[in-house]
Amino acid sequence: MSLHQKIVIVGGVAGGASAAARLRRLAENAVIVLFERGEYISYANCGLPYYIGGEIAEKSDLILQTPEAFYERYHVDVRVLHEVTAINRTAKTVSVLNRTTGETFFESYDKLILSPGAEPIRPEGNGFQSDRVFTLRNVPDTFRIREFIDRSKPKTAVVIGGGYIGLEMAENLHRLGIDTTIVQRSEHVLPPLDFDIACQVHREIERHGVRLLLNNDVRNISERDGRLRFELKDGTIDADFAVLSIGVKPDGDLASKAGLRVNSRGCIVVSDQMRTSDSDIYAVGDAVEITDFIAGGKGFIPLAGPANRQGRIAADNICGITSKYEGTQGSAILRVFDLTVATTGISEAAARKAGLDCEKSFTWSASHAGYYPGAVDMAIKTVFQMKTGKLLGAQLVGYEGVDKRCDVIATAIRCGMTGHDFAKLELCYAPPYSSAKDPVNMVGFVIENILTGLVKIFHWHELDELRKNANVTLLDVRTKHEFDSGHIDGFINVPLDDLRSRIGELDKSKRIYVTCQVGVRGYAAARILTQNGFDAYNLSGGYRLYHSIFGPKTVAVKKSTPQMEKPGETAALKINACGLQCPGPIMKLSTTLASAKVGETIEISTTDPAFGSDLEGFCRRTGHELLGVKLERGVTIATIRKGVPHAETGVTAEKTGKNFIVFSGDLDKAIAAFIMANAAAALGRKVSIFFTFWGLNILRRPEHIPVEKDFLSKVFGWMMPRGSLRLPLSKMNMGGFGSEMVRSIMKRKNIASLEDLIRSAQAQGVELVACSMSMDVMGIKPEELIDGVKLGGAAAMIAHAEESDMSLFI
């Protein structure tokens, strides 16, 4: 390029401003003129809703560059409030209207860059032109909305459209205390997402008290008495004002009138070098037609990142540097209250529409190591090609760490990586930040298993047909407690740990469709069944995904308010149970309640997803008052006031004790026994565990105790495991390696060890009884047992059974 050529740029913000800055860095002596019809050449358009909501406090924080500062840095002649109204391609001039003076003049160019952007869609008529119906696209729009709110003090608002801007506006209006309703025409918000992953966004919106009307639209708006009435497809609603956010359209009029090629949607058609149909005119930003990086089709995706890159590419080519735009991938991220939603590549719906042979997988992973406090789950939906495993797109929803995982996946997609490559990625790991197997690695492992045929999967939308099929078995392998708390209709329950011993109950002639909570145990069950001759399939995403789609409508959690303290009432006690898994949080709460005074309030925080549903029943059965539950960034925070336990009030005379008879000396069965015993004790039940025969080994001290024994008793003692630390697994013990592996996994996932469970049980008053007759047979002396164990016989066990409403033989 000649060093003295003149480049005119039409429009600033992302595309035009980035082109101007790049041009100056490449061509110091070029003449660069930038016309902007608005007041601002570069502003934080993605931050506009947050100024309205008050998170961004100052107007000046929205302005990234002023004309004066831009000139000082780049020597670019920036003229705001100047609108280019026409292009004369033959004369190579543009007509410019000075919107301040009304003067029109001509400006010549050697090269022209168009960056006119896009404008909000506002339907004609039907009340959409009301001055109480706002759009949000630029800084003046932002100030108008904020000034209206400050002046009129509205109490209610309707957001029309559930896209990115619509959801950001709903959150920020809610932040201001405005009762907000979102009306969305389609079945889910955020069109780039698929329905199944968007359902979690719906729950987050409703949880914060924003009303969500899906499959609905506004047909007419009328105004009366200073308020608006919205006639919907289904019903009517009233509000003080509305924000219209139903999308944007490319501003291609200037190009079209100049005879440049535009498509049916009005997008300016450009080459991969950002050239229009005129070789001296380039176009960038929201007004141009893009090529989908994944599917190869043409489209319209108005995003700031692509606009910036396109401006740079246009400048490169004007300056003689060959540079190409290789397509838009659609990477985007959004905060919806406490939730983070991110997406890259194409959705499942878009992939199928494009005719791609694809499959999907759903994974749930903790944001960082489970044993480190504050770990919360994120959901990842991945779309990939079936033959190659090549990644096509991903959608992520979670409270922490979503952004960096989506960025890794976006980079991998740009590089053409596959699920196999994901499994090999070496990513940063430290407990506060990730896990040794990062969520991205887990995506790769799952895809590998599917592609290699190690597991066959099925999906939530296939269940209706499966229920009608008499030749299938629907199997839920979660624990009985999980199953009883909620399950998918038509499924039978065989817990994973019982599957091998009960496998004979299943019909090999039928295909088996397995589910668990998130898919991990279902995968293990499917492997067991497959290797035993069954045709097994695992539900991708498990019950948790199914429940997020079909579960009861989410009830809004009210913002907690400081409680009025009564005279003499003690301030709330606080318990941090984050990172603990069931029954840890309930046990910790129960211990605190035991030492608290009647009337004291206790606040407990936990990341256990089952805690909220468990807590209501706990309080109901123990006599305590549940004051409220809220969710903050994946952490459940509950407030409980200690009441008078039912046992002290005489509310019930039912037998509520729990009686366990432990015959097995296997590690897994011992763990199960003590988990259930601790949970029952936490509920205030009297619990007794009667140990007999091999179960006695659980109670043995780990060290050698010098006691007098006959020869056979010594041999018996030598052959049996001495204490809980040496117990084998009932299955897959592998010479003790299996036991060590289970203990390692429990530690990593912050699940209490068997030894900790035993100590917790004793601390809660669980009675440990050793069968004296079995001790004599096994050659075990009382001195060899851990402290706190009582001796008893069959009569003691029967007495406990008669005082209980449940006896379990383990």
GROMACS .gro file of C-alpha atoms in nm, residues 468-622:
model
  155
  468LYS     CA    1  -4.380  -4.848   2.603
  469ASN     CA    2  -4.142  -5.131   2.512
  470ALA     CA    3  -4.205  -5.456   2.700
  471ASN     CA    4  -3.868  -5.593   2.591
  472VAL     CA    5  -3.656  -5.355   2.798
  473THR     CA    6  -3.568  -5.321   3.164
  474LEU     CA    7  -3.526  -4.974   3.312
  475LEU     CA    8  -3.278  -4.991   3.600
  476ASP     CA    9  -3.181  -4.723   3.855
  477VAL     CA   10  -2.856  -4.813   4.035
  478ARG     CA   11  -2.856  -4.532   4.291
  479THR     CA   12  -2.899  -4.605   4.660
  480LYS     CA   13  -3.245  -4.676   4.797
  481HIS     CA   14  -3.245  -4.339   4.973
  482GLU     CA   15  -3.170  -4.157   4.647
  483PHE     CA   16  -3.430  -4.360   4.460
  484ASP     CA   17  -3.698  -4.296   4.723
  485SER     CA   18  -3.620  -3.924   4.715
  486GLY     CA   19  -3.708  -3.909   4.345
  487HIS     CA   20  -3.678  -4.130   4.038
  488ILE     CA   21  -3.788  -4.163   3.677
  489ASP     CA   22  -4.120  -4.341   3.631
  490GLY     CA   23  -4.085  -4.700   3.517
  491PHE     CA   24  -3.742  -4.765   3.665
  492ILE     CA   25  -3.670  -5.035   3.922
  493ASN     CA   26  -3.403  -4.993   4.187
  494VAL     CA   27  -3.104  -5.222   4.232
  495PRO     CA   28  -2.820  -5.024   4.398
  496LEU     CA   29  -2.485  -5.056   4.222
  497ASP     CA   30  -2.321  -5.217   4.524
  498ASP     CA   31  -2.588  -5.491   4.518
  499LEU     CA   32  -2.588  -5.542   4.142
  500ARG     CA   33  -2.348  -5.836   4.126
  501SER     CA   34  -2.528  -6.029   4.400
  502ARG     CA   35  -2.872  -5.956   4.250
  503ILE     CA   36  -2.783  -5.987   3.883
  504GLY     CA   37  -2.987  -6.307   3.864
  505GLU     CA   38  -3.304  -6.102   3.914
  506LEU     CA   39  -3.256  -5.938   3.574
  507ASP     CA   40  -3.375  -6.084   3.242
  508LYS     CA   41  -3.089  -6.134   2.994
  509SER     CA   42  -3.330  -6.149   2.704
  510LYS     CA   43  -3.420  -5.781   2.754
  511ARG     CA   44  -3.209  -5.477   2.683
  512ILE     CA   45  -3.126  -5.292   3.003
  513TYR     CA   46  -3.131  -4.914   3.023
  514VAL     CA   47  -2.944  -4.790   3.329
  515THR     CA   48  -2.945  -4.460   3.513
  516CYS     CA   49  -2.779  -4.317   3.822
  517GLN     CA   50  -2.744  -3.961   3.948
  518VAL     CA   51  -2.504  -3.818   3.687
  519GLY     CA   52  -2.390  -4.115   3.476
  520VAL     CA   53  -2.078  -4.236   3.658
  521ARG     CA   54  -2.235  -4.524   3.851
  522GLY     CA   55  -2.451  -4.599   3.550
  523TYR     CA   56  -2.136  -4.648   3.345
  524ALA     CA   57  -1.996  -4.886   3.607
  525ALA     CA   58  -2.325  -5.078   3.612
  526ALA     CA   59  -2.336  -5.096   3.232
  527ARG     CA   60  -1.984  -5.241   3.229
  528ILE     CA   61  -2.080  -5.505   3.487
  529LEU     CA   62  -2.393  -5.598   3.294
  530THR     CA   63  -2.221  -5.601   2.953
  531GLN     CA   64  -1.949  -5.833   3.078
  532ASN     CA   65  -2.217  -6.063   3.217
  533GLY     CA   66  -2.389  -6.101   2.881
  534PHE     CA   67  -2.648  -5.821   2.900
  535ASP     CA   68  -2.718  -5.561   2.632
  536ALA     CA   69  -2.682  -5.251   2.850
  537TYR     CA   70  -2.714  -4.876   2.787
  538ASN     CA   71  -2.630  -4.585   3.018
  539LEU     CA   72  -2.841  -4.266   3.045
  540SER     CA   73  -2.614  -3.975   2.951
  541GLY     CA   74  -2.637  -3.708   3.219
  542GLY     CA   75  -2.829  -3.937   3.453
  543TYR     CA   76  -3.124  -3.856   3.674
  544ARG     CA   77  -2.990  -3.510   3.751
  545LEU     CA   78  -3.024  -3.397   3.390
  546TYR     CA   79  -3.366  -3.561   3.360
  547HIS     CA   80  -3.484  -3.386   3.678
  548SER     CA   81  -3.356  -3.048   3.556
  549ILE     CA   82  -3.579  -3.090   3.249
  550PHE     CA   83  -3.890  -3.254   3.394
  551GLY     CA   84  -3.867  -3.185   3.768
  552PRO     CA   85  -4.118  -2.961   3.951
  553LYS     CA   86  -4.110  -2.592   3.873
  554THR     CA   87  -3.844  -2.418   4.078
  555VAL     CA   88  -3.974  -2.215   4.371
  556ALA     CA   89  -3.810  -1.876   4.413
  557VAL     CA   90  -3.574  -1.847   4.706
  558LYS     CA   91  -3.638  -1.519   4.882
  559LYS     CA   92  -3.347  -1.300   4.971
  560SER     CA   93  -3.257  -1.352   5.333
  561THR     CA   94  -3.325  -1.060   5.563
  562PRO     CA   95  -3.174  -0.996   5.902
  563GLN     CA   96  -3.394  -1.163   6.160
  564MET     CA   97  -3.536  -0.958   6.445
  565GLU     CA   98  -3.363  -1.081   6.756
  566LYS     CA   99  -3.583  -1.143   7.054
  567PRO     CA  100  -3.460  -1.037   7.398
  568GLY     CA  101  -3.209  -1.292   7.517
  569GLU     CA  102  -3.200  -1.477   7.183
  570THR     CA  103  -2.852  -1.588   7.077
  571ALA     CA  104  -2.722  -1.481   6.736
  572ALA     CA  105  -2.709  -1.749   6.466
  573LEU     CA  106  -2.438  -2.014   6.480
  574LYS     CA  107  -2.266  -2.084   6.148
  575ILE     CA  108  -2.158  -2.424   6.016
  576ASN     CA  109  -1.939  -2.471   5.709
  577ALA     CA  110  -2.015  -2.815   5.567
  578CYS     CA  111  -1.902  -2.736   5.211
  579GLY     CA  112  -1.724  -3.027   5.048
  580LEU     CA  113  -1.886  -3.288   5.272
  581GLN     CA  114  -2.106  -3.549   5.111
  582CYS     CA  115  -2.414  -3.720   5.252
  583PRO     CA  116  -2.459  -3.786   5.543
  584GLY     CA  117  -2.181  -3.547   5.652
  585PRO     CA  118  -2.380  -3.218   5.645
  586ILE     CA  119  -2.679  -3.363   5.832
  587MET     CA  120  -2.446  -3.517   6.091
  588LYS     CA  121  -2.266  -3.187   6.140
  589LEU     CA  122  -2.596  -3.004   6.176
  590SER     CA  123  -2.728  -3.262   6.420
  591THR     CA  124  -2.417  -3.231   6.639
  592THR     CA  125  -2.449  -2.853   6.650
  593LEU     CA  126  -2.821  -2.871   6.728
  594ALA     CA  127  -2.751  -3.108   7.016
  595SER     CA  128  -2.538  -2.847   7.192
  596ALA     CA  129  -2.751  -2.545   7.096
  597LYS     CA  130  -3.021  -2.394   7.313
  598VAL     CA  131  -3.387  -2.410   7.219
  599GLY     CA  132  -3.465  -2.102   7.009
  600GLU     CA  133  -3.112  -2.052   6.880
  601THR     CA  134  -3.071  -2.023   6.504
  602ILE     CA  135  -2.811  -2.212   6.305
  603GLU     CA  136  -2.691  -2.135   5.953
  604ILE     CA  137  -2.533  -2.421   5.759
  605SER     CA  138  -2.361  -2.399   5.419
  606THR     CA  139  -2.307  -2.708   5.204
  607THR     CA  140  -2.234  -2.806   4.846
  608ASP     CA  141  -2.416  -3.140   4.880
  609PRO     CA  142  -2.689  -3.117   4.611
  610ALA     CA  143  -2.920  -3.349   4.806
  611PHE     CA  144  -2.904  -3.149   5.127
  612GLY     CA  145  -3.188  -2.909   5.054
  613SER     CA  146  -3.437  -3.189   4.989
  614ASP     CA  147  -3.315  -3.389   5.290
  615LEU     CA  148  -3.334  -3.097   5.530
  616GLU     CA  149  -3.710  -3.045   5.521
  617GLY     CA  150  -3.773  -3.404   5.628
  618PHE     CA  151  -3.500  -3.381   5.892
  619CYS     CA  152  -3.660  -3.077   6.054
  620ARG     CA  153  -4.011  -3.219   6.029
  621ARG     CA  154  -3.912  -3.541   6.207
  622THR     CA  155  -3.690  -3.385   6.471
   0.00000   0.00000   0.00000
